[in-house]
Coordinates of C-alpha atoms and ligand atoms in Angstrom, one line a residue:
X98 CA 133.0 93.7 113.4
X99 CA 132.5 92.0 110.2
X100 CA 128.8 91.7 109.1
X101 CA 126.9 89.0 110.2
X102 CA 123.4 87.2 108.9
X103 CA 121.1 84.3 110.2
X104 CA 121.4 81.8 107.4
X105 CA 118.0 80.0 107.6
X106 CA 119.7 76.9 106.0
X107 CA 122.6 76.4 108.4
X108 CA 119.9 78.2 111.0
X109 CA 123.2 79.9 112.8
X110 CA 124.4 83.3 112.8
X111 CA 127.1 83.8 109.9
X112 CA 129.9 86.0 109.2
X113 CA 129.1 87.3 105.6
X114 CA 131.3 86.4 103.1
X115 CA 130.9 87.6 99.3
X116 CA 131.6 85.5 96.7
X117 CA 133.9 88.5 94.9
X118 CA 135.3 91.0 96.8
X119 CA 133.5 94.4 97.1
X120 CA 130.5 93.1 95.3
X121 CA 126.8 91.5 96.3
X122 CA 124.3 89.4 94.0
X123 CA 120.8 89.4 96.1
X124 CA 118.0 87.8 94.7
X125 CA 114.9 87.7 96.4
X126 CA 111.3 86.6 95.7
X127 CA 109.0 88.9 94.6
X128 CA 105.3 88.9 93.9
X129 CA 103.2 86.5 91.5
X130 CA 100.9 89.7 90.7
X131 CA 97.4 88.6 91.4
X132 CA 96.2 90.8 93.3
X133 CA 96.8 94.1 95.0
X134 CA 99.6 94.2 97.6
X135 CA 99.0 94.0 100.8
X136 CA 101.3 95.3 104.2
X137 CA 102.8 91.7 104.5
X138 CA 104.4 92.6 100.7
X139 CA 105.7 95.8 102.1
X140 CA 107.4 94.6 104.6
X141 CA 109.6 92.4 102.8
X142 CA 110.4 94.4 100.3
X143 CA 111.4 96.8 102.6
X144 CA 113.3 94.3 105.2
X145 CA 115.8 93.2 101.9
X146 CA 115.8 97.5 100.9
X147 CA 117.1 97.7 104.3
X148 CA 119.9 95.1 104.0
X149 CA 120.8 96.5 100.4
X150 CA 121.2 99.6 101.4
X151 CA 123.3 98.9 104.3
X152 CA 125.2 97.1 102.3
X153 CA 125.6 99.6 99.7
X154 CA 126.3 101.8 102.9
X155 CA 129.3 99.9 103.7
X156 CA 131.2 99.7 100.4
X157 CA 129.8 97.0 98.6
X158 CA 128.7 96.9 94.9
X159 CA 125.4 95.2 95.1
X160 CA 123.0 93.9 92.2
X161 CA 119.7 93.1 93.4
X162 CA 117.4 91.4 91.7
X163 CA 113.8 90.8 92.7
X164 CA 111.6 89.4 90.4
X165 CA 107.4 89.2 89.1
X166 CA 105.8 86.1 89.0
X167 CA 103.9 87.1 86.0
X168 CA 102.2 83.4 84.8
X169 CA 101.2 81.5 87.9
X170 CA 97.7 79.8 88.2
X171 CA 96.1 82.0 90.8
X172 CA 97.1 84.9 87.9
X173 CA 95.1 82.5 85.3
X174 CA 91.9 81.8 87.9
X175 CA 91.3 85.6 88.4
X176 CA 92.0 86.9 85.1
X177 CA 89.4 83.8 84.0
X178 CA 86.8 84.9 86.7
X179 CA 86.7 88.8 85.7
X180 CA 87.1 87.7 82.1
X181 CA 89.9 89.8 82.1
X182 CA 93.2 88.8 80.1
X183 CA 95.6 87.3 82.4
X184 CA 98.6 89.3 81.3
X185 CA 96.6 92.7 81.6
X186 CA 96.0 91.8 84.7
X187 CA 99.4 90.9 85.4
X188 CA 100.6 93.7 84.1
X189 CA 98.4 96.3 85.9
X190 CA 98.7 94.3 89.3
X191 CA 102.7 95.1 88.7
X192 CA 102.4 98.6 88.2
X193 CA 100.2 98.6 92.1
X194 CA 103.0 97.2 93.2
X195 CA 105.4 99.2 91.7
X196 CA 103.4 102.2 93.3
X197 CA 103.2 100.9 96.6
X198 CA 107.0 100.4 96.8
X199 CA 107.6 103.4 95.5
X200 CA 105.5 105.4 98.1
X201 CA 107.4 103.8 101.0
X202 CA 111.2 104.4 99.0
X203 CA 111.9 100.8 98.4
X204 CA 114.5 101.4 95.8
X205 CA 114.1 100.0 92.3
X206 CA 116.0 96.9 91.7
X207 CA 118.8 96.6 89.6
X208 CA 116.5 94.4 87.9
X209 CA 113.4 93.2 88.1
X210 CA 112.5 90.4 86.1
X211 CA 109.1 88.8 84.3
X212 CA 109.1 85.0 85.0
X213 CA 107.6 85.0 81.4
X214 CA 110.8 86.7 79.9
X215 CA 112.9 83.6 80.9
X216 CA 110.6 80.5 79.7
X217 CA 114.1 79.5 77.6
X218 CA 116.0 79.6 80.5
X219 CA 113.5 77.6 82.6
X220 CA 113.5 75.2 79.7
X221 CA 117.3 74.6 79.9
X222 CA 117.2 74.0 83.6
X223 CA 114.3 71.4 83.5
X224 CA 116.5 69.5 80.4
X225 CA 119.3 69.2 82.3
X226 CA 117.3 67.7 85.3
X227 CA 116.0 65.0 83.1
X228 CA 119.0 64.4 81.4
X229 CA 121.1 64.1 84.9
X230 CA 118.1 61.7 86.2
X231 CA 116.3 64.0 88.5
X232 CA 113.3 64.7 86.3
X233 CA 110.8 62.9 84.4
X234 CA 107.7 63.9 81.7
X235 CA 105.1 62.4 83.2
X236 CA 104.0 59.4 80.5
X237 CA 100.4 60.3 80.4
X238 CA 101.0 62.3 77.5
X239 CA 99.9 65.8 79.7
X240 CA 103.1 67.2 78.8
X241 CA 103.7 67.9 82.3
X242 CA 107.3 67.6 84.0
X243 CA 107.7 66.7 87.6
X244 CA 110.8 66.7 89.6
X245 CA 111.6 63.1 91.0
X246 CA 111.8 64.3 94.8
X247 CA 113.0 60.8 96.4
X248 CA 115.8 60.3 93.5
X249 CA 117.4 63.1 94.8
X250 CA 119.1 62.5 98.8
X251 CA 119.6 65.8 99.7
X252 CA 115.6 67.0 99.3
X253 CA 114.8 68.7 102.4
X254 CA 118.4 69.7 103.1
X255 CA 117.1 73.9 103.3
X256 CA 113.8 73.2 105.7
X257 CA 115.8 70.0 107.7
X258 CA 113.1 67.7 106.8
X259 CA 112.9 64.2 106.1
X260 CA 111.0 63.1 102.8
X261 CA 109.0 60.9 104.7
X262 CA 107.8 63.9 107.1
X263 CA 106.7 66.1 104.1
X264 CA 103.3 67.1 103.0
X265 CA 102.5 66.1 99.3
X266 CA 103.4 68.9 96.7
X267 CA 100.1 71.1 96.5
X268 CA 99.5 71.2 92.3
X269 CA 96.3 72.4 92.0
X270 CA 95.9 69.1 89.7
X271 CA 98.2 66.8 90.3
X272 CA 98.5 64.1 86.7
X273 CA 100.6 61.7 86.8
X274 CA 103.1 61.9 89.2
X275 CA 105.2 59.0 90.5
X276 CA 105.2 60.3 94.2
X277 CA 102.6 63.0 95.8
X278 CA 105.8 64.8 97.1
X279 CA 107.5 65.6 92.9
X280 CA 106.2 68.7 92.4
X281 CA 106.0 70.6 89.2
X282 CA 108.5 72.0 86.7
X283 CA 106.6 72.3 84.0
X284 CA 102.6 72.4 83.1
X285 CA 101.3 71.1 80.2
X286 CA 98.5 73.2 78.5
X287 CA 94.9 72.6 79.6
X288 CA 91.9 73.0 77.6
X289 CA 90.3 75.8 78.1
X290 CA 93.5 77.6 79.4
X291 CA 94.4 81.0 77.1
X292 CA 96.7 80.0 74.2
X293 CA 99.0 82.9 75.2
X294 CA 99.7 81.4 78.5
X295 CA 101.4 78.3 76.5
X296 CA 105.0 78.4 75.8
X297 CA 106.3 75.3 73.1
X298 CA 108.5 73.2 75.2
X299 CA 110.4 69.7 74.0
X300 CA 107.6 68.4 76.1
X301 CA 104.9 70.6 74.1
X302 CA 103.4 73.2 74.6
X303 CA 103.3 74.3 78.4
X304 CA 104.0 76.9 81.5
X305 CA 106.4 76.8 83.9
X306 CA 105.6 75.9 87.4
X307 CA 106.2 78.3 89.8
X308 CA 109.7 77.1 91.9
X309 CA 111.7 76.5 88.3
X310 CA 111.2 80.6 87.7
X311 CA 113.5 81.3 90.4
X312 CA 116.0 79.2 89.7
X313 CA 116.1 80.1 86.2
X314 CA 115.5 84.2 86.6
X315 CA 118.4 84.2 90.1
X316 CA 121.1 82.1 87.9
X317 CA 120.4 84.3 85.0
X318 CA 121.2 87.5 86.4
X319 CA 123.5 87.0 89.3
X320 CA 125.1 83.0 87.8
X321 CA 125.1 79.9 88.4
X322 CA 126.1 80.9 92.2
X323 CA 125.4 83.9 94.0
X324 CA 125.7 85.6 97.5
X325 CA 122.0 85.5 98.8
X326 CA 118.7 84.7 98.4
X327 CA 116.1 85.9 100.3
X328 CA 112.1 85.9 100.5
X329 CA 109.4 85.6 103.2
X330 CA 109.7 82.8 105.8
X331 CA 106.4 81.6 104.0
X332 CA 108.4 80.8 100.6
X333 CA 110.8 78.5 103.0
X334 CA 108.8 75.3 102.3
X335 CA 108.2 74.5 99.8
X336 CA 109.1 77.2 97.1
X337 CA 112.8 77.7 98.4
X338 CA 113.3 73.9 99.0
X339 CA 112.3 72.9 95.7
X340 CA 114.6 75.7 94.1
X341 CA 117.4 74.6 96.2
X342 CA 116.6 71.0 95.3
X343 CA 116.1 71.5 91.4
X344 CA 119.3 74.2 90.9
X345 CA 121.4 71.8 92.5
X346 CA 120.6 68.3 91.0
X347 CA 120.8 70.4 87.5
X348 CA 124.7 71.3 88.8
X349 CA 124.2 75.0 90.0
X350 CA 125.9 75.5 93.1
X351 CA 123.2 78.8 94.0
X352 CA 122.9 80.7 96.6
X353 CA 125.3 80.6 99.1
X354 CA 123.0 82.3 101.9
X355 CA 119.2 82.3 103.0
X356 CA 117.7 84.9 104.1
X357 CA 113.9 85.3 105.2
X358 CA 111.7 87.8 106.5
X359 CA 109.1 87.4 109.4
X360 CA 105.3 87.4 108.7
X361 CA 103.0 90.6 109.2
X362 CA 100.2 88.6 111.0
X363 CA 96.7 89.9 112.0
X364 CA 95.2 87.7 114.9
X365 CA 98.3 85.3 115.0
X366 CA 97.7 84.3 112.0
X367 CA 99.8 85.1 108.1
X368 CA 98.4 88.3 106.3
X369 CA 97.6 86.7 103.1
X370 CA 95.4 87.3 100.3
X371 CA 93.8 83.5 100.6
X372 CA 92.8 84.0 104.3
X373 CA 90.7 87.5 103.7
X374 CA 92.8 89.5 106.3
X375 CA 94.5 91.8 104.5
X376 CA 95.2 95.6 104.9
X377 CA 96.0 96.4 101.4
X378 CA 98.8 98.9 100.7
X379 CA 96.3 101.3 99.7
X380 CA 94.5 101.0 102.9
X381 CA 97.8 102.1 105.0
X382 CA 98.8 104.6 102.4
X383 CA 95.6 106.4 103.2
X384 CA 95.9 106.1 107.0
X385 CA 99.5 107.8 107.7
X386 CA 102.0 109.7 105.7
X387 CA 104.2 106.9 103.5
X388 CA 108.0 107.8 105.5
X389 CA 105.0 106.7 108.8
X390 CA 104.3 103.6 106.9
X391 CA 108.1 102.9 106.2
X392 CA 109.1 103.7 109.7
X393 CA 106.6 101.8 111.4
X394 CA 107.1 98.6 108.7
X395 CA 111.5 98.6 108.7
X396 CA 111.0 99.1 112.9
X397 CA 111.0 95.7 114.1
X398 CA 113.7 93.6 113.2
X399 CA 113.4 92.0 109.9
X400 CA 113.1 88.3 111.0
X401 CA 110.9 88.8 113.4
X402 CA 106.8 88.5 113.4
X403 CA 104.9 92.0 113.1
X404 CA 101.5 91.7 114.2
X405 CA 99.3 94.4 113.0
X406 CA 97.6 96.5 115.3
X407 CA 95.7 99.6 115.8
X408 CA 97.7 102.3 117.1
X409 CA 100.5 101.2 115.6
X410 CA 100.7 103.7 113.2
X411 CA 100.4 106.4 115.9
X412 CA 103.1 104.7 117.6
X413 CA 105.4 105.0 114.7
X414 CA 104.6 108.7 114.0
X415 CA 105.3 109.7 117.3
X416 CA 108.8 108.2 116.9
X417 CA 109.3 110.0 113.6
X418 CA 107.7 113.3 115.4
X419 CA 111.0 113.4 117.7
X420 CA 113.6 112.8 114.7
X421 CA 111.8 115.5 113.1
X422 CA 111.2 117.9 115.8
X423 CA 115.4 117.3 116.4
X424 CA 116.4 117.8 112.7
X425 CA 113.8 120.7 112.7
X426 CA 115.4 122.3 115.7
X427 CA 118.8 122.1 114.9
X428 CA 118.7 123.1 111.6
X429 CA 116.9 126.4 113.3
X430 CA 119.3 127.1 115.9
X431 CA 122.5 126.2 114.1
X432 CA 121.9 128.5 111.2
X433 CA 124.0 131.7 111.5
X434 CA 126.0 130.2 113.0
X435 CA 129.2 128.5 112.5
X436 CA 127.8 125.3 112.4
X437 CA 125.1 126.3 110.0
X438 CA 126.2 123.7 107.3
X439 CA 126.3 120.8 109.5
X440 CA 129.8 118.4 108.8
X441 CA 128.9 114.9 107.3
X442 CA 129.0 112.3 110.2
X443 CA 129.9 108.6 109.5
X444 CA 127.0 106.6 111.4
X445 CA 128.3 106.3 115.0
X446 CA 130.2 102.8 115.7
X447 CA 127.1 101.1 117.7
X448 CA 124.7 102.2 115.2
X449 CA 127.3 99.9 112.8
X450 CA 127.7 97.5 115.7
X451 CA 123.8 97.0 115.5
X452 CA 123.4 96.6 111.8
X453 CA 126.4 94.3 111.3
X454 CA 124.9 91.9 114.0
X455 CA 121.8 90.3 111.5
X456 CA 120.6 94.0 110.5
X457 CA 119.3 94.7 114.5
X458 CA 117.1 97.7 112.9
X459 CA 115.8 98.3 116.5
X460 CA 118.8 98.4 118.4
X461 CA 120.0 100.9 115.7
X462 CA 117.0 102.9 116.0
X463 CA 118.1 102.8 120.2
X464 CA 121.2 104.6 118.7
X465 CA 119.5 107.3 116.7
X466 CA 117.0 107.9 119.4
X467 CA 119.8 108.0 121.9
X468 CA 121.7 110.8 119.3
X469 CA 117.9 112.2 119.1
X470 CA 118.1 113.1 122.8
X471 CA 121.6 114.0 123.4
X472 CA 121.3 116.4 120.5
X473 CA 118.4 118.0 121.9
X474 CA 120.4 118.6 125.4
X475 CA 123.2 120.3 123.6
X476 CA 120.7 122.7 121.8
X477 CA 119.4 123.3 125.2
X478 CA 122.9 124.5 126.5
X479 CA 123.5 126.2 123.3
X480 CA 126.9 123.6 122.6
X481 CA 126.4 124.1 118.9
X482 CA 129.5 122.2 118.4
X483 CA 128.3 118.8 119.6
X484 CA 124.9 119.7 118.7
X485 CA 125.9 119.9 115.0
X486 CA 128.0 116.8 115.3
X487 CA 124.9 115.1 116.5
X488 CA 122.8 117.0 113.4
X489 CA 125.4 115.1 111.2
X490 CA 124.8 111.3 113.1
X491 CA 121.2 111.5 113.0
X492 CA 121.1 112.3 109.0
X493 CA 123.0 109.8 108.2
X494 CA 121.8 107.1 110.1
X495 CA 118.4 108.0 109.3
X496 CA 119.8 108.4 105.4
X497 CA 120.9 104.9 106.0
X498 CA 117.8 104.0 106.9
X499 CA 116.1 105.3 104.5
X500 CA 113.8 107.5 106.8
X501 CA 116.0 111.1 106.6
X502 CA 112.6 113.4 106.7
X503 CA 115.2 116.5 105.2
X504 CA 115.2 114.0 102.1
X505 CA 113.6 115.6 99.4
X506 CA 111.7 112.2 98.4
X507 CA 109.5 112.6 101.7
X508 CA 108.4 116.1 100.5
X509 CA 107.4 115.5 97.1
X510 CA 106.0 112.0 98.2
X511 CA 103.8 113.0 100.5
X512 CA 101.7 115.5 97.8
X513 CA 102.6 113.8 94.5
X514 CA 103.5 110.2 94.4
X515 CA 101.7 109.2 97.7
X516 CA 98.8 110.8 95.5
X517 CA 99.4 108.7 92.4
X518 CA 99.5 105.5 94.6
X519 CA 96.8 105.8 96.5
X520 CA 94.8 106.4 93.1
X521 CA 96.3 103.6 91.3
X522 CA 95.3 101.1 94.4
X523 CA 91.7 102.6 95.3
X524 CA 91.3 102.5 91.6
X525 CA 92.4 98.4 91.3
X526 CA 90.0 98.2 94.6
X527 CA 87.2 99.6 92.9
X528 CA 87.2 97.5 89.8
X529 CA 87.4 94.5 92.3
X530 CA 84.0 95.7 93.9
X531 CA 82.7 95.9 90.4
X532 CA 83.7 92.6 89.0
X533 CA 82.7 91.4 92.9
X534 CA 78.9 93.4 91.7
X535 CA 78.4 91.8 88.3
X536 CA 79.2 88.4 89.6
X537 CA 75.9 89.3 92.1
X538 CA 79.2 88.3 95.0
X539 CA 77.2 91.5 96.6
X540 CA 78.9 90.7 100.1
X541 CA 82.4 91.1 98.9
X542 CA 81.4 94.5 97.1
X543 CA 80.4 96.0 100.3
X544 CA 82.8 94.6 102.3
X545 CA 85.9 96.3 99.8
X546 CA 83.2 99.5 100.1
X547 CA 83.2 99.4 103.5
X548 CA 86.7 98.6 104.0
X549 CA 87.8 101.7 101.8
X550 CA 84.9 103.7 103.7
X551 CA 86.9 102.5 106.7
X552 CA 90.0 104.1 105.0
X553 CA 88.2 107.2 105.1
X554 CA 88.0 106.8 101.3
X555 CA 84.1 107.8 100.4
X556 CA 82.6 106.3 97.4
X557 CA 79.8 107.8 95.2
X558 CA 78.3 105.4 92.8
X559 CA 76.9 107.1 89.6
X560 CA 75.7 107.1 86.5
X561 CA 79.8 107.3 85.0
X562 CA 81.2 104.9 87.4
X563 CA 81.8 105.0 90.7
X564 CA 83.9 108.0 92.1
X565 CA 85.8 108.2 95.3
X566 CA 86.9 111.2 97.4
X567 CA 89.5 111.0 100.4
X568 CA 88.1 112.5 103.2
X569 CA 91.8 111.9 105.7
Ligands
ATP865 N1 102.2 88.4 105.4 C1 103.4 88.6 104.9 N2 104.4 89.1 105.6 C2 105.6 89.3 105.1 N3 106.0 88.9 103.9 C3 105.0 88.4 103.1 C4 103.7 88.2 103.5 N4 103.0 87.7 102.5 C5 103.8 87.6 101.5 N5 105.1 88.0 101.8 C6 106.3 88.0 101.0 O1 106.1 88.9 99.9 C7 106.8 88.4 98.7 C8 105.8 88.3 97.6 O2 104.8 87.4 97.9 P1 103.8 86.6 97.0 O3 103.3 87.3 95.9 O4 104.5 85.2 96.7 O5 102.7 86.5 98.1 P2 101.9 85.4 98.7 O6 102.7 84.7 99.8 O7 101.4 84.6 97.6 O8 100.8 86.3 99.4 P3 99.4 85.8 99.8 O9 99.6 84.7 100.8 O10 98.8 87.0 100.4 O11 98.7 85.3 98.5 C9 107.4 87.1 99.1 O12 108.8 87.2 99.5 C10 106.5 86.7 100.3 O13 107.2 85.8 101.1
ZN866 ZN1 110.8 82.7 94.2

């Protein structure tokens, strides 16, 4: 069986065709680093980790790109509120993330570009789209650069939406645009905005709004078309329509898949730093050992919704518990024996069926289970043979899977790096209770106290700063 995805644009299950032979160009939203990450980051990170690893699993040459959103206006409000500068803030909101994927083994793209690293590029894009028709400068003189939404048919064609039926474009101040549904390419500079945050543009001196980044950062690295693009289901409308929109009235032909991740919800509703419900990163990576975390976040499959709850994290390390207590076992009885140095198994043809049908991580995880059990019955009547055969299926599904517990990662992470994140993020929460304290926002510093207190993560305020301790 030939792999097959659900395309959220043709919104059908797809046989998967690469544009080259052999080889895969993924590009997939990453985060506009504002603030510190949250599970609902994790998860999609992980849930396209998963796809590029099958993927690199089965023969293909894959470049994955996921980039920062480094110069966004949320980045500009909170670096103005804690008077801090907005790349700093950028910057060290990067490396949280950086730590948090790292805990949980989301493999380092191929590349991972800053939005601010390609401003030329954006440029060039937004040119063409004036020059073709499809863009105007708005004439107030703001220098800002709208895309002309009804002058171009096919708007809507990724979400299936009429322009008539769509909400206007949310810029947070909206000059002089011709229709409330254009939405921004390019910002001119405010007063009172940083000069660094100002780029010089043919329309003067400016930032780029957020959808044009994409386009310009995906087309750089993987060209003007490429296999897939993916994100979370929240970046559907209107972030992936309005990159679909813009790349294709400037003549790209883009992304010839779309691929999006379910929500981690709390209470129904989308985990997201706006709505004050998240569990940060740093939260979870306190809570459970990080190959728990990744377990329990790559379980479900990727499309679908993953509502936090309590116990779920128990749930997940009693899962793990059997996989290890299995390749625990094993390794114990086999050695001395012939069997001792297990054969390398390919993963077993319905673990492949499962992953080739849309990535159906749970059916998958039916298979290892399944292989979990068996093995255990052929330890238990001493048919080494089989059981080693078994040994050699679990590790490299679970290799696949990125959740092999033998893997040397999972032992050094749980001392050293799982140390250095959860540092790096109690740290960033800590400085957010601060600026929370000298703002006199006294509620929101005991709430991230309590929260972190919650955590088990103790705080002691003195006369140096505050210090924390981790109590487990
Ligand atoms: N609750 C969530 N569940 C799953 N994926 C999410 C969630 N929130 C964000 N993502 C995904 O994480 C990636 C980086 O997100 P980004 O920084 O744009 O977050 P965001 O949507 O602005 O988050 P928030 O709403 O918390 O501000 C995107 O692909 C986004 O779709
Ligand atoms: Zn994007």
């Amino acid at each position: 069986m030939t792999l097959r995805l659900y395309d959220s644009k043709l919104r059908n299950l797809v046989p998967f065709v690469p544009l080259v032979p052999g080889r895969i160009g993924v590009y997939v939203c990453g985060p506009t680093v504002q603030s510190s990450p949250h599970i609902g980051h994790l998860r999609s990170a992980l849930a396209y980790d998963q796809l590029r690893r099958w993927f690199s699993y089965t023969g293909y040459d894959v470049t994955f790109v996921r980039n920062v959103t480094d110069i966004d206006d949320k980045i500009l409000l909170n670096a103005a509120s804690s008077g801090e500068n907005w790349w700093s803030l950028a910057y060290r909101t990067e490396l949280e993330f950086t730590a948090a994927y790292n805990a949980i083994g989301v493999m380092a793209p191929t590349y991972e570009p800053r939005a601010t690293a390609s401003i030329p590029e954006m440029i060039e894009i937004i040119g063409r789209l004036i020059d073709n028709g499809y863009a105007y400068a708005a004439p107030d003189g703001t220098g800002d650069v709208y895309f002309d939404t009804p002058s171009w048919p096919q708007y809507g064609a990724l979400t299936h939406q009429k322009l008539a039926d769509m909400a206007p474009a949310t810029d947070s101040e909206p000059r002089a645009k011709r229709d409330v549904r254009d939405f921004a390419l390019w910002k001119g500079h405010k007063e009172g905005e940083p000069a660094s945050a100002s780029w010089s543009s043919p329309w003067g001196r400016g930032r780029p709004g957020w959808h044009i980044e994409c386009s310009a950062m995906s087309t750089k690295y993987l060209g003007a078309q490429f296999d897939i693009h993916g994100g979370g289901l929240d970046l559907r409308f209107p972030h992936h329509e309005n990159e679909l929109a813009q790349s294709h009235a400037a003549g790209d032909p883009f992304a010839n898949y779309w691929l999006h991740n379910g929500l981690v919800s709390v209470a129904g509703q989308k985990m997201s730093k706006s709505l004050g419900n998240s569990v940060f990163a740093a939260e979870l990576l306190s809570q459970a050992r990080p190959l728990v975390i990744r377990y329990y976040l790559g379980a479900a499959h990727y499309r679908s919704t993953l509502e936090f709850h309590d116990g779920a994290l128990a749930e997940a390390e009693a899962a793990l518990s059997r996989i290890e207590g299995f390749l625990e076992r094993a390794v114990r009885r086999l050695e001395g024996t012939r069997f001792a140095s297990s054969t390398v198994e390919l993963v077993p043809d319905d673990f492949r069926e499962a992953m080739d049908d849309d990535l159906s991580v749970p059916q998958a995880l039916g298979v290892l289970h399944e292989a979990v059990r068996t093995g255990n019955a052929a330890l238990d009547s001493e048919d080494f043979a089989e059981a080693a055969r078994l040994l050699g299926q679990v590790i490299a599904m679970t290799s696949v899977l990125g959740i092999n517990p033998l893997d040397p990662q999972w032992a050094s992470a749980d001392q050293s790096s799982t140390g250095q994140a959860l540092s790096s993020l109690v740290d960033r929460l800590l400085e957010d209770r601060e600026t929370a304290r000298k703002a006199r926002d006294f509620a929101t510093a005991d709430r991230i106290r309590d929260e972190l207190g919650q955590a088990g993560i103790t705080i002691e305020d003195t006369s140096t700063g505050a210090h924390w301790s981790f109590d487990g």
